[in-house]
Coordinates of C-alpha atoms and ligand atoms in Angstrom, one line a residue:
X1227 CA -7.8 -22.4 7.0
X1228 CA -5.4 -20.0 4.7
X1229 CA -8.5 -17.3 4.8
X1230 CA -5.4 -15.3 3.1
X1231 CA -5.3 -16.7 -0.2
X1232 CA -8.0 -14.9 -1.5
X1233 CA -8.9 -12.6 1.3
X1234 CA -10.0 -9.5 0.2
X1235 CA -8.0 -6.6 2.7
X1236 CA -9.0 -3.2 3.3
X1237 CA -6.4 -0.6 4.0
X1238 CA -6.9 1.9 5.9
X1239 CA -5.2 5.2 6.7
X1240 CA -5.5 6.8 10.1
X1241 CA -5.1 10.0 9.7
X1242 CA -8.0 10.4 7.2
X1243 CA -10.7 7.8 8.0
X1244 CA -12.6 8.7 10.8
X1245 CA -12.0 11.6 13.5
X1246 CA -13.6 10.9 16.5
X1247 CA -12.4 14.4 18.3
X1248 CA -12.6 17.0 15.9
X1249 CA -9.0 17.6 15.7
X1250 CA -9.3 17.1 12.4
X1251 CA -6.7 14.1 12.0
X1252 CA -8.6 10.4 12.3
X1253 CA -8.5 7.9 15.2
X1254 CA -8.8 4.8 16.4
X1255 CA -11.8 5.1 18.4
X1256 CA -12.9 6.9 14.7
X1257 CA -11.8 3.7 12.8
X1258 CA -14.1 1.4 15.6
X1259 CA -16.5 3.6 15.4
X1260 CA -16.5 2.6 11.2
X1261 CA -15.9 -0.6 11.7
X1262 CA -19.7 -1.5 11.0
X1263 CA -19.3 -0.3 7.5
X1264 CA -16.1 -2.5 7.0
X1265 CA -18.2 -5.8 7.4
X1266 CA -21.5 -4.2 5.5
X1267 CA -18.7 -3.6 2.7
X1268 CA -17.8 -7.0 2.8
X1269 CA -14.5 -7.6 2.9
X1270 CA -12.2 -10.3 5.4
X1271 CA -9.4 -8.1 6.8
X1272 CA -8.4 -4.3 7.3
X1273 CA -4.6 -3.2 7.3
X1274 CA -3.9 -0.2 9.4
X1275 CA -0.9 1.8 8.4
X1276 CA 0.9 3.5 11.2
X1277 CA -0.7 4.4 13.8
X1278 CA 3.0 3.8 16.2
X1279 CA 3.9 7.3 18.3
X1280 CA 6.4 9.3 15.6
X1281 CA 7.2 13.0 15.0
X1282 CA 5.1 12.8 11.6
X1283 CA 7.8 13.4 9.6
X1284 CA 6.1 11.4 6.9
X1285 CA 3.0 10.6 8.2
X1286 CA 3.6 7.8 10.6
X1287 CA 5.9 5.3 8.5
X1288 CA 8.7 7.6 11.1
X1289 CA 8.0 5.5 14.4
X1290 CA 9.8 6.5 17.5
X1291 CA 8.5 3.7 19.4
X1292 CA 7.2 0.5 17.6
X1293 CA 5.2 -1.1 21.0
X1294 CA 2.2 2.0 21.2
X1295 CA 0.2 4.5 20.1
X1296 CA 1.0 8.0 19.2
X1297 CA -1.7 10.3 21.2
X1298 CA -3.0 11.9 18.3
X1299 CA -4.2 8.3 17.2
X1300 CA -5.5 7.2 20.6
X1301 CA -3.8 4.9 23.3
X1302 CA -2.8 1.0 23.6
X1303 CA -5.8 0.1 25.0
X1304 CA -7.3 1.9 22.0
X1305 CA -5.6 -0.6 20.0
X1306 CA -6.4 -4.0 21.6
X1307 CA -10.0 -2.7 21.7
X1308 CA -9.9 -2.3 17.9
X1309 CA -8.3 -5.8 17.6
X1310 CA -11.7 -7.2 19.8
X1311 CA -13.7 -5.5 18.0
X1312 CA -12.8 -6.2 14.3
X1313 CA -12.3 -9.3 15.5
X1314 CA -16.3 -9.5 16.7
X1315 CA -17.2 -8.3 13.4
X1316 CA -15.3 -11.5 11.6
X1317 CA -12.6 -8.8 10.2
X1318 CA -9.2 -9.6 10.5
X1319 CA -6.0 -6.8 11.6
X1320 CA -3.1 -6.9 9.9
X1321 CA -0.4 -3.5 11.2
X1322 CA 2.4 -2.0 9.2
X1323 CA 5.6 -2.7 10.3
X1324 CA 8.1 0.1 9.5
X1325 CA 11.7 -2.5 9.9
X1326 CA 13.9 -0.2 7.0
X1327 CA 14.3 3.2 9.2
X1328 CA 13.3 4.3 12.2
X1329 CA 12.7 7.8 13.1
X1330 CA 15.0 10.3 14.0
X1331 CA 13.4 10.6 17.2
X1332 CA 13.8 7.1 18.5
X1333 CA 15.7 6.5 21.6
X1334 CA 18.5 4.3 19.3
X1335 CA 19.0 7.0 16.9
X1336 CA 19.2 9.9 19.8
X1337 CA 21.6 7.3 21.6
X1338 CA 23.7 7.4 18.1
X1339 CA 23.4 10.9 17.7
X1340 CA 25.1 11.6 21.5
X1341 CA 27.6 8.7 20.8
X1342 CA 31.0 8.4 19.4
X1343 CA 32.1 7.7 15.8
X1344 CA 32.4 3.4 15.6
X1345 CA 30.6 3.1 18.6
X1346 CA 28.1 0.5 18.8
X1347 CA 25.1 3.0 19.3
X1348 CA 26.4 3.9 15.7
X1349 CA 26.5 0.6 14.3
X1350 CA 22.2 0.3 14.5
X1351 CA 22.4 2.5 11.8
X1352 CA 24.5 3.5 8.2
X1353 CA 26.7 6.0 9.6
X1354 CA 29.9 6.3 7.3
X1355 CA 32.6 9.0 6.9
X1356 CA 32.1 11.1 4.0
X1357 CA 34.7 11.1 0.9
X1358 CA 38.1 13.0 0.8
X1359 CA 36.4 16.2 -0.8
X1360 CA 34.1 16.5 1.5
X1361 CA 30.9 15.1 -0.2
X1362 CA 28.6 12.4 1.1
X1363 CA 30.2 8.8 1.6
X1364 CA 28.4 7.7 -2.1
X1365 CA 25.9 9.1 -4.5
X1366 CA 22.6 7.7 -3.6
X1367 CA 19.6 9.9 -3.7
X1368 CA 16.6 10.1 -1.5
X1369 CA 13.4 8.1 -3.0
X1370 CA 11.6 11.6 -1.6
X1371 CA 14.5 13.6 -3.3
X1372 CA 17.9 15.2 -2.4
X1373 CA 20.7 13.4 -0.6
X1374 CA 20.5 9.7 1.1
X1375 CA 22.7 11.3 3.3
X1376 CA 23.0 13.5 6.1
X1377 CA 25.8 15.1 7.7
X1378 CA 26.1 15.7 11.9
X1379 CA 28.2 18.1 13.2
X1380 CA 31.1 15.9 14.2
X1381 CA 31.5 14.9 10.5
X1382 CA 29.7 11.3 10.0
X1383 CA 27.2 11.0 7.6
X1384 CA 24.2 9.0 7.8
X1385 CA 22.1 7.3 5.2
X1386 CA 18.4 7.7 5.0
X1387 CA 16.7 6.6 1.7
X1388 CA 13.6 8.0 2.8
X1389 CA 13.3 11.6 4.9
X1390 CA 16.3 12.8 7.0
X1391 CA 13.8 11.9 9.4
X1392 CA 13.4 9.1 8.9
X1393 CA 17.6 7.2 9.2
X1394 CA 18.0 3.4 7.5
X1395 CA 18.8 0.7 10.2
X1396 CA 22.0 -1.5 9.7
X1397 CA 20.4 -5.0 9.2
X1398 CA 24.0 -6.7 9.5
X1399 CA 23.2 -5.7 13.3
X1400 CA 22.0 -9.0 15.4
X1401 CA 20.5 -6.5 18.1
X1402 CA 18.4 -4.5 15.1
X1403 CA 17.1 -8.1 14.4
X1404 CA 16.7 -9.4 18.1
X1405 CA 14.7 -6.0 17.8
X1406 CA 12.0 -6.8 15.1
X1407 CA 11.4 -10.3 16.1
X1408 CA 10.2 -8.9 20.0
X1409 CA 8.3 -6.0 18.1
X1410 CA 6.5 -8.9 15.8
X1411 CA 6.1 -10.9 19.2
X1412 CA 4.6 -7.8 21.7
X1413 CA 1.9 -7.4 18.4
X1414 CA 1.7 -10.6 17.8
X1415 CA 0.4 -11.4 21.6
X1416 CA -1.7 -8.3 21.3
X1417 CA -4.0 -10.8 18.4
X1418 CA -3.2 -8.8 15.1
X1419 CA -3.2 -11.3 12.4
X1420 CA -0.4 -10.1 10.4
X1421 CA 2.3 -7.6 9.2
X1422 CA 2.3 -4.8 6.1
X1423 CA 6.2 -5.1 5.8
X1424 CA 7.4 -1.3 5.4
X1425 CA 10.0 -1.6 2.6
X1426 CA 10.6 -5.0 2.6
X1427 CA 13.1 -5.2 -0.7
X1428 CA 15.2 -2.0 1.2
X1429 CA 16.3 -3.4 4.7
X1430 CA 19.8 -5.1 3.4
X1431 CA 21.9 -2.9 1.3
X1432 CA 25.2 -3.9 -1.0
X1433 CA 28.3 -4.1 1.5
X1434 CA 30.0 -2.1 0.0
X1435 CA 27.2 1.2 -1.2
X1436 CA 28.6 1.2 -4.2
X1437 CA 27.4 4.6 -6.5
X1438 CA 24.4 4.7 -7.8
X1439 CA 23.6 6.5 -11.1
X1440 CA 20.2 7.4 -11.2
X1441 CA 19.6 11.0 -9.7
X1442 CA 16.7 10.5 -7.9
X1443 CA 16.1 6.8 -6.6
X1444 CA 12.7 5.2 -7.8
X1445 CA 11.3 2.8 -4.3
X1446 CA 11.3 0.3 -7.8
X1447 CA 14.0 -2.3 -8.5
X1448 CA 12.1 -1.8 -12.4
X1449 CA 14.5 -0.6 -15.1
X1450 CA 17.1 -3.0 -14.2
X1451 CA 16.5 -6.2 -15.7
X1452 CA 19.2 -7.6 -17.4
X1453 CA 21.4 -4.8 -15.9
X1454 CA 23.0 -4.8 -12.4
X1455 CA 20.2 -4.1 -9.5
X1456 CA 21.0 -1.2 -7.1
X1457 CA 22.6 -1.9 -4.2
X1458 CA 19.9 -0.5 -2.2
X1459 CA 17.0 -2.7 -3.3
X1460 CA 16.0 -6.5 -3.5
X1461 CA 19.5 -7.7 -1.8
X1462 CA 19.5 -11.3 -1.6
X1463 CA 20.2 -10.9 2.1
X1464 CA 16.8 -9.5 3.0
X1465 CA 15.2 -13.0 2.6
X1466 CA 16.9 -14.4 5.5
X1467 CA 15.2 -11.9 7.6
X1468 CA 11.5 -13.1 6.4
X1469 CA 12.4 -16.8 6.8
X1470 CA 13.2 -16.2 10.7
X1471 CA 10.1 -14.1 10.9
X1472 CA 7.8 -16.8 9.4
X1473 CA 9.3 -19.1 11.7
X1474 CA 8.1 -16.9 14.9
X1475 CA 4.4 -16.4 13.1
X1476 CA 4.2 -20.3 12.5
X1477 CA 4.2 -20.7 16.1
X1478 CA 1.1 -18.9 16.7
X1479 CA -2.4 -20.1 15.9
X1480 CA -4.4 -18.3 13.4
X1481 CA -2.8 -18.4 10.3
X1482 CA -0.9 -15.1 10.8
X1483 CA 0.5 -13.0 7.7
X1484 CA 3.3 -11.1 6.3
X1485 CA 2.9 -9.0 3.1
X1486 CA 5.8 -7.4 1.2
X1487 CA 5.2 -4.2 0.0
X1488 CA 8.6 -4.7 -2.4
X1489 CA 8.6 -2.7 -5.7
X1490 CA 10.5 -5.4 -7.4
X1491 CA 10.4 -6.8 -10.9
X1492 CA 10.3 -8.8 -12.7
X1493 CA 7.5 -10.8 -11.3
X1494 CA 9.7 -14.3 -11.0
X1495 CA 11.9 -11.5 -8.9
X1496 CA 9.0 -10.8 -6.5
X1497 CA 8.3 -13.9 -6.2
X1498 CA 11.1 -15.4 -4.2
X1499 CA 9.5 -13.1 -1.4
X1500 CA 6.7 -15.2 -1.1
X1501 CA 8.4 -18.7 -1.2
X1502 CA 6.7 -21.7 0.9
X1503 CA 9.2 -20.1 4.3
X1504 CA 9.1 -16.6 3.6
X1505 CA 6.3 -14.4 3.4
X1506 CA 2.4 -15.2 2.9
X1507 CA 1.7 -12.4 0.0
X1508 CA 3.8 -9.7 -1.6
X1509 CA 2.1 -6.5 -3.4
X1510 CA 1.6 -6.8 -7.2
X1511 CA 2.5 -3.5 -8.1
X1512 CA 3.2 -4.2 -11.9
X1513 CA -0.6 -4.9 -12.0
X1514 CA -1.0 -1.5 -10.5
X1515 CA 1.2 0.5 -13.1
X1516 CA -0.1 -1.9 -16.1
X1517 CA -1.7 0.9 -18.8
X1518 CA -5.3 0.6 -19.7
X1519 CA -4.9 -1.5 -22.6
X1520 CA -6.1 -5.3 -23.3
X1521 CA -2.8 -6.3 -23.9
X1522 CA -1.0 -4.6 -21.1
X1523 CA -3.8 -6.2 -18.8
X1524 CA -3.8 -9.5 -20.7
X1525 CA 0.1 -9.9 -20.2
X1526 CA 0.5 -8.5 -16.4
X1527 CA -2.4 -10.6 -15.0
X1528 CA -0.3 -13.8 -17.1
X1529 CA 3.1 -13.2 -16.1
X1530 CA 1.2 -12.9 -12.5
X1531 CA -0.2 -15.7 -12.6
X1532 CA 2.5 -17.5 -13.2
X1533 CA 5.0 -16.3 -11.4
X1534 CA 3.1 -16.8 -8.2
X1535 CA 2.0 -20.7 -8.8
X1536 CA 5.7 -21.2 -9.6
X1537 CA 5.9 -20.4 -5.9
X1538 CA 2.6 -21.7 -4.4
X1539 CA 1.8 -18.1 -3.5
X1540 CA -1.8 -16.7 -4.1
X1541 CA -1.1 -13.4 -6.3
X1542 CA -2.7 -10.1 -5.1
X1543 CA -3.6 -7.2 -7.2
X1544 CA -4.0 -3.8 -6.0
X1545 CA -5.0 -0.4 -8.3
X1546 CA -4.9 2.3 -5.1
X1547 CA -3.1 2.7 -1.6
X1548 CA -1.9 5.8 0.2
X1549 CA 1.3 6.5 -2.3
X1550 CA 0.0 6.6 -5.7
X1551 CA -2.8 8.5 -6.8
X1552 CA -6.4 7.3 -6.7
X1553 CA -7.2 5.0 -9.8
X1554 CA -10.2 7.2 -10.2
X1555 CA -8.1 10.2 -11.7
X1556 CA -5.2 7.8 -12.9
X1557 CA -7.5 5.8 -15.0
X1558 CA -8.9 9.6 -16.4
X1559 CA -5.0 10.8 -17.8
X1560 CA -4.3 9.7 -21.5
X1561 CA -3.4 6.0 -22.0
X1562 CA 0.0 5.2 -21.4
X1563 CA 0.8 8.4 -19.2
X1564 CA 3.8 7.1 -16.8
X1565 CA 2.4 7.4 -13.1
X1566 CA 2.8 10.7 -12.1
X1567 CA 3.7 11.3 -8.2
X1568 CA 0.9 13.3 -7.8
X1569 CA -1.5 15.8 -9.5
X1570 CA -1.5 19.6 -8.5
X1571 CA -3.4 22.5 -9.8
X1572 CA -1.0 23.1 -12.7
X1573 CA -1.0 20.2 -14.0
X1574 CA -3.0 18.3 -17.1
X1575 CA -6.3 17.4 -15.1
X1576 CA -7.5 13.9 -16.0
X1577 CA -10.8 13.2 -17.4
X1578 CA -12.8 12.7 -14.2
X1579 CA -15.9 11.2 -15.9
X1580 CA -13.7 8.6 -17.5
X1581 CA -11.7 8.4 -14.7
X1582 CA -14.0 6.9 -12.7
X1583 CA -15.9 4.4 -15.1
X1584 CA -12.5 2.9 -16.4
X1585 CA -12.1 2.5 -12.3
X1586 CA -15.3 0.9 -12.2
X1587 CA -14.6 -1.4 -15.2
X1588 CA -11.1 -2.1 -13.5
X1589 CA -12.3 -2.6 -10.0
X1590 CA -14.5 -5.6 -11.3
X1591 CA -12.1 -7.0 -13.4
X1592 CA -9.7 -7.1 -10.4
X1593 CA -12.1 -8.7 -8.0
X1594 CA -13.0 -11.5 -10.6
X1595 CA -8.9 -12.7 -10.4
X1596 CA -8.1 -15.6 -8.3
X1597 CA -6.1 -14.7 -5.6
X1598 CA -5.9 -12.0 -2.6
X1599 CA -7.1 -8.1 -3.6
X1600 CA -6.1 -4.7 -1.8
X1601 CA -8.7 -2.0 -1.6
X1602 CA -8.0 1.5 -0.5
X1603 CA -10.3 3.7 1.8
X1604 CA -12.8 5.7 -0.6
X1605 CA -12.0 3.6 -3.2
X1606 CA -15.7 2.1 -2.7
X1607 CA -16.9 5.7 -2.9
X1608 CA -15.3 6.1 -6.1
X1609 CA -13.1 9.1 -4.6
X1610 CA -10.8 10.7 -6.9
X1611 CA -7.6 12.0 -6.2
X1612 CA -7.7 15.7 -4.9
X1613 CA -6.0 17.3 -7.9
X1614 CA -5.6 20.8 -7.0
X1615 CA -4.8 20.8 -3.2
X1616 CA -3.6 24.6 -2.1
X1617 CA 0.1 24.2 -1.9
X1618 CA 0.0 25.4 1.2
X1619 CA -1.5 22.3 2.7
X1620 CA 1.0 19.8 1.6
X1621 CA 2.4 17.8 3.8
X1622 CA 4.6 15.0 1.6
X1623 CA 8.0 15.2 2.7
X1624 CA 8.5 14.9 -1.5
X1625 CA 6.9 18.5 -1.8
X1626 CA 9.6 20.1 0.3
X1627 CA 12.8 17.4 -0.7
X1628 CA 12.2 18.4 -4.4
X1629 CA 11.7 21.8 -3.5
X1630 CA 7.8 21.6 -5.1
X1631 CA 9.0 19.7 -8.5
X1632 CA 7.1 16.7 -7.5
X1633 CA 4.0 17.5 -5.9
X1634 CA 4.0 14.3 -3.6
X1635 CA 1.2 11.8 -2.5
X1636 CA -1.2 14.3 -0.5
X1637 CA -3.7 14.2 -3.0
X1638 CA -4.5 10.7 -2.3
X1639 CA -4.7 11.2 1.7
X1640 CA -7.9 13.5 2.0
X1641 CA -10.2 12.5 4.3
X1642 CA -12.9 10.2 3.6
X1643 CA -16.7 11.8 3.5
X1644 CA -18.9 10.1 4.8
X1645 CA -22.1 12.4 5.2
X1646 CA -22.5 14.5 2.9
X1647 CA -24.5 17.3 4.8
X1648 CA -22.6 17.2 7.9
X1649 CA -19.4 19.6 8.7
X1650 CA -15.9 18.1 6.6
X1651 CA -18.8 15.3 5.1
X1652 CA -18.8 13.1 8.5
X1653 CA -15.0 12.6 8.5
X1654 CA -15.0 14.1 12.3
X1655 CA -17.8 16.2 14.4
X1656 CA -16.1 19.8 13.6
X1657 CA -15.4 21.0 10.4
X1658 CA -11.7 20.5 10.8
X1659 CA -9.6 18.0 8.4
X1660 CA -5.7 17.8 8.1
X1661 CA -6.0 18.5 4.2
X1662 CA -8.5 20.0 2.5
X1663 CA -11.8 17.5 0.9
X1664 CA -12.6 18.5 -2.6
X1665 CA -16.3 19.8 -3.4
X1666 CA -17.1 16.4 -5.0
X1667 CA -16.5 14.4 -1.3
X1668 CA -20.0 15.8 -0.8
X1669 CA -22.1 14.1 -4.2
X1670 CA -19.2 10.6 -3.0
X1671 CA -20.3 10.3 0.4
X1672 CA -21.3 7.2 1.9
X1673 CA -24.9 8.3 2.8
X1674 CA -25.3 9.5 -0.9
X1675 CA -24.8 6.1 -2.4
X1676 CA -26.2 3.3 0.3
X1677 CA -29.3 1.7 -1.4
X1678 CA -28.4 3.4 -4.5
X1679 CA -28.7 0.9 -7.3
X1680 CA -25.2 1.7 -9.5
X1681 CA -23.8 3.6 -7.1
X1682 CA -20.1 2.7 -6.9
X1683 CA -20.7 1.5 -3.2
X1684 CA -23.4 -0.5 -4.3
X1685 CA -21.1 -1.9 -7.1
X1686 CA -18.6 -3.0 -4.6
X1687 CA -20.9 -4.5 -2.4
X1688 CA -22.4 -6.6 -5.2
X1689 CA -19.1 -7.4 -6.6
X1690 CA -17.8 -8.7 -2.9
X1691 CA -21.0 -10.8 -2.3
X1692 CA -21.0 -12.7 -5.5
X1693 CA -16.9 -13.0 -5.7
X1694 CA -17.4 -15.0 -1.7
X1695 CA -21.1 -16.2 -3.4
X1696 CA -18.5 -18.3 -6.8
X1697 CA -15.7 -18.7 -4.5
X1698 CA -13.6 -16.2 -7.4
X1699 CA -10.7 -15.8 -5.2
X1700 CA -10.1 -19.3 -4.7
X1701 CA -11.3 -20.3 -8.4
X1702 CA -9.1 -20.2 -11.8
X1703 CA -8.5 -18.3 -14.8
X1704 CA -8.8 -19.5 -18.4
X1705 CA -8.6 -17.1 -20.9
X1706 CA -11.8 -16.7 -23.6
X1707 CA -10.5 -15.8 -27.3
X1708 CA -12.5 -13.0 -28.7
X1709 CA -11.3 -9.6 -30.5
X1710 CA -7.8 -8.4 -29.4
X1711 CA -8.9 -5.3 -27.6
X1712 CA -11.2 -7.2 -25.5
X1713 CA -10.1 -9.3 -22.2
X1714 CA -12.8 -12.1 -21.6
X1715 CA -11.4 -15.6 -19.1
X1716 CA -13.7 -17.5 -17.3
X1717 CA -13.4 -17.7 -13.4
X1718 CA -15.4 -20.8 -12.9
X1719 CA -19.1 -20.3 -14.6
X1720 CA -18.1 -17.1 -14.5
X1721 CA -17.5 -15.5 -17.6
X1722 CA -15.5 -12.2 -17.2
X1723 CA -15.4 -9.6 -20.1
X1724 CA -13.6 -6.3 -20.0
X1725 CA -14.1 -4.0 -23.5
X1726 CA -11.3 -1.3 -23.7
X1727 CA -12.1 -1.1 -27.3
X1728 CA -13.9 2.1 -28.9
X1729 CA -16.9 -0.3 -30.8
X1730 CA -19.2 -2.6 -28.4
X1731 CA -18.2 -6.2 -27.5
X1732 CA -20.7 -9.4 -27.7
X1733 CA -21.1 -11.5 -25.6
X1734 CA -21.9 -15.0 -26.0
X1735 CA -25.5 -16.2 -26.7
X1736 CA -27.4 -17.3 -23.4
X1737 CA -24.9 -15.2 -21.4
X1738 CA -26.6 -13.6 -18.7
X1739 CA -25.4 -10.5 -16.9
X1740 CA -25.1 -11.0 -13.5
X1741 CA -23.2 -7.4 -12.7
X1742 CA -21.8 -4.6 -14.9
X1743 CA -19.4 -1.9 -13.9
X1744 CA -22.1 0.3 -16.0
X1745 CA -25.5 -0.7 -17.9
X1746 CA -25.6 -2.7 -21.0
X1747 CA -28.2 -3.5 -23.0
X1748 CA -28.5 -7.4 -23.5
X1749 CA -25.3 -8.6 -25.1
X1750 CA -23.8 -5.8 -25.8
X1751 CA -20.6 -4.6 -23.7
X1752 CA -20.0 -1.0 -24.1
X1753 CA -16.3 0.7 -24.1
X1754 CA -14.6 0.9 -20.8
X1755 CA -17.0 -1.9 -19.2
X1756 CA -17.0 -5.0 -17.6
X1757 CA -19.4 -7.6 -17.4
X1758 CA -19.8 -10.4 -14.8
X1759 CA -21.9 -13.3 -16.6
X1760 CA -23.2 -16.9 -16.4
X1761 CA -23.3 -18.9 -19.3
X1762 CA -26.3 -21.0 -19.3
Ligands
LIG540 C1 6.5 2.9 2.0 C2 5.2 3.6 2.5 C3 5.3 5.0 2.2 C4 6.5 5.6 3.0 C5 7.8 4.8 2.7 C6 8.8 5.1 3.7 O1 6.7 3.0 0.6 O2 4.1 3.0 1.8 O3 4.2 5.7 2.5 O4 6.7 6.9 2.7 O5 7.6 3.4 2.7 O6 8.5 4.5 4.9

């Protein structure tokens, strides 16, 4: 059974789910203890992001060893009892895999660190002499800002797209991939049913690191179309890797996964990640940074589509994770607002009230798609980003790379509430949590809205029970005609209607509503809304 074609998969982050000590930072024995509200939710699979011992230079996705647990999180056997348990609840576990950098702190990059210039503890990694005049060896910029490169005291440089904590692995290297393929294998064995693939469009870089112009390097590949694509993303090299690494999944039972998180476009582009021998599902993140107009939406869920049936992929869509900021308080900044990397207290505030009904509107129009959807923690709660986080309580290595000019992803890591009466809302038993929760986390949590009829919780439930109830994931998409600011497509009997106009939309005689992101009144949709309904 491909249970991944239209499986809907829950992310969540560690740090910030559930704290089962009071440290203040989530666990696992926190996330097992949650586990229960997973299934209630309804969905088919949670991806953990790391959870691998690392010095935290950026929150995890710096892993200093790849086969355990780092002790704030918990211990292996913390691990393989959150496997059985999942498991025992019908949820699959997929784990990120972290292939483009290691950390600093690894045993291969201290090894390179005490080792000679050309010697072959160097070659796991990008280590290059610098140029004549003393400046790094070429002009590629951090994706958190400053330098790629750094310099050690005997001269080399060496290249970290991320944090200097965080250095890029030389992929040309046969042990860095003998590597990956016994790190899939030890989780593999452990039963996790699949991979989040860290960077997948990075780990292969042009031979020869040619310059780069741009001075501060987007994760995207976007911009480039028709143009030459930088030689640090979407190599043609990289698919190689994923082709070996399907092989090794193939020969386990289960149906195991691999999902790109690539930030590469055009779609037809991203595709070629997901080809029949490469990976199972690839991140739409176009459909994440489409604006909130019909046609945007129209087009992106098209092109989509397409792109991944050219393929035989299922698409995914995705409106939140642990980089961007929720689509709560995205949804609330003026349309056509370029996604900012975070909100802080100086900042235009988005419209919170509209934030969160265009998210509802959104939410349901992404889980009527055909295909595989993403949810972040909180997102069920409605959460919004937390827009004016103390700047003393960053933690992003952006914050301190960009020296404060971009305020980093923070906002969209708080820990999730989930009492509202009890010390940092339920998140752990003292009133301790790694960033500060915003005021609002107590009217959003959990206990405030199970039972509650249109409460956002309640609105996912519902919307997860009829979309297994029609079989929506697995179904098709025609598109309706109506006015040009409305989206309507059938999904089955399902008729699907999003309004993003500012007068009401109609919808068809003998239509009956079977759920709305917000109440209507017989056959009238209002602005911002979408309807799931039957024709009869
Ligand atoms: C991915 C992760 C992000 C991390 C980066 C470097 O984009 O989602 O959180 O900072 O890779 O590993």
């Amino acid at each position: 059974m491909k249970w991944w074609r239209d499986a809907v998969i829950y992310q969540v982050y560690p740090r910030s789910f559930a704290d089962s000590d009071g440290d203040g930072i989530g666990d696992l024995p926190g996330i097992i203890s949650r586990l229960g509200h997973l299934a209630a939710l309804g969905v088919d699979a949670v991806w953990l992001s790391p959870f691998y011992p690392s010095p935290q230079a950026d929150a995890g996705y710096d892993v200093a060893d790849y086969r355990d647990v780092d002790p704030i999180f918990g211990r292996l056997a913390d691990a393989d009892k959150l496997i059985a348990s999942a498991h025992s609840l019908g949820l699959r576990v997929i784990v990120d895999l972290v292939p483009n950098h290691t950390s600093a702190q690894h045993p291969w990059f201290q090894a390179a660190l005490a080792a000679a210039p050309g010697s072959r503890e160097r070659d796991r990694y990008v280590f290059r002499d610098g140029r004549a005049d003393g400046s790094p060896p070429n002009s590629w910029q951090s994706v958190f800002g400053g330098d790629a490169w750094s310099q050690l005291p005997d001269g080399q440089w060496y290249l970290h797209l991320f944090d200097a904590g965080q250095p890029d692995l030389n992929w040309d290297n046969p042990e860095v991939r003998a590597e990956f393929e016994d790190i899939l294998r030890f989780w593999l064995d452990r039963g996790v049913d699949g991979f989040r693939v860290d960077v997948a469009h990075g780990l292969v870089k042009q031979a020869d690191l040619a310059d780069w112009h741009l001075p501060m390097v987007p994760l995207t590949s976007e911009g480039t179309e028709g143009g030459p694509r930088p030689p640090m993303w979407d190599q043609d090299g990289v698919h190689e890797i994923y082709r070996r690494w399907r092989k090794i999944l193939d020969g386990y039972e289960g149906e195991r996964i691999l999902v790109a998180e690539a930030w590469v476009q055009p779609a037809e582009r991203l595709a070629a990640y997901v080809r029949p021998d490469e990976m199972h599902q690839a991140f739409n993140f176009e459909y994440l940074e489409a604006s909130w107009t019909a046609a945007a939406q129209r087009s992106v869920i098209s092109r989509s589509l397409a792109a991944s049936a050219a393929v035989g992929a299922p698409t995914t869509w995705v409106l939140s994770n642990h980089d961007v900021i929720r689509h709560a308080s995205r949804l609330g900044l003026p349309v056509g607002t370029p996604r900012p990397n975070g909100i802080g207290a100086g900042d235009k505030q988005p419209d919170a009230g509209l934030g969160l009904r265009r998210a509802r509107a959104a939410t349901l129009l992404m889980l009527a798609l055909p295909g595989s959807a993403y949810l972040y923690q909180g997102e069920e709660l409605g959460l919004p980003e937390h827009t004016t986080l103390p700047d003393s309580s960053r933690q992003d290595p952006t914050w301190f790379r960009t020296h404060g000019a971009s305020v980093g992803r923070d906002g969209c890591r708080v820990p999730v509430p989930w009492e509202a009466d009890a010390p940092s809302y339920g998140f752990g038993p003292s009133d301790r949590s790694w960033l500060p929760q915003p005021a609002v986390f107590g009217e959003l949590a959990l206990d405030r809205q199970v039972g509650v009829p249109g409460s956002t919780y309640s609105l996912y439930v519902s919307a997860l029970r009829l979309r297994r109830e029609l079989g929506l994931g697995a179904g098709e998409l025609a598109w309706v005609g109506g006015p040009d600011d409305v989206v309507a497509f059938s999904n089955g009997d399902l008729l699907v209607l999003t309004n993003f106009g500012s007068a009401a939309a109609e919808l068809p005689e003998g239509a009956e509503v079977l759920l709305s992101s917000e109440p209507v009144n017989g056959r009238s949709v209002p602005t911002d809304v979408t309807v799931w309904a039957r024709l009869s």
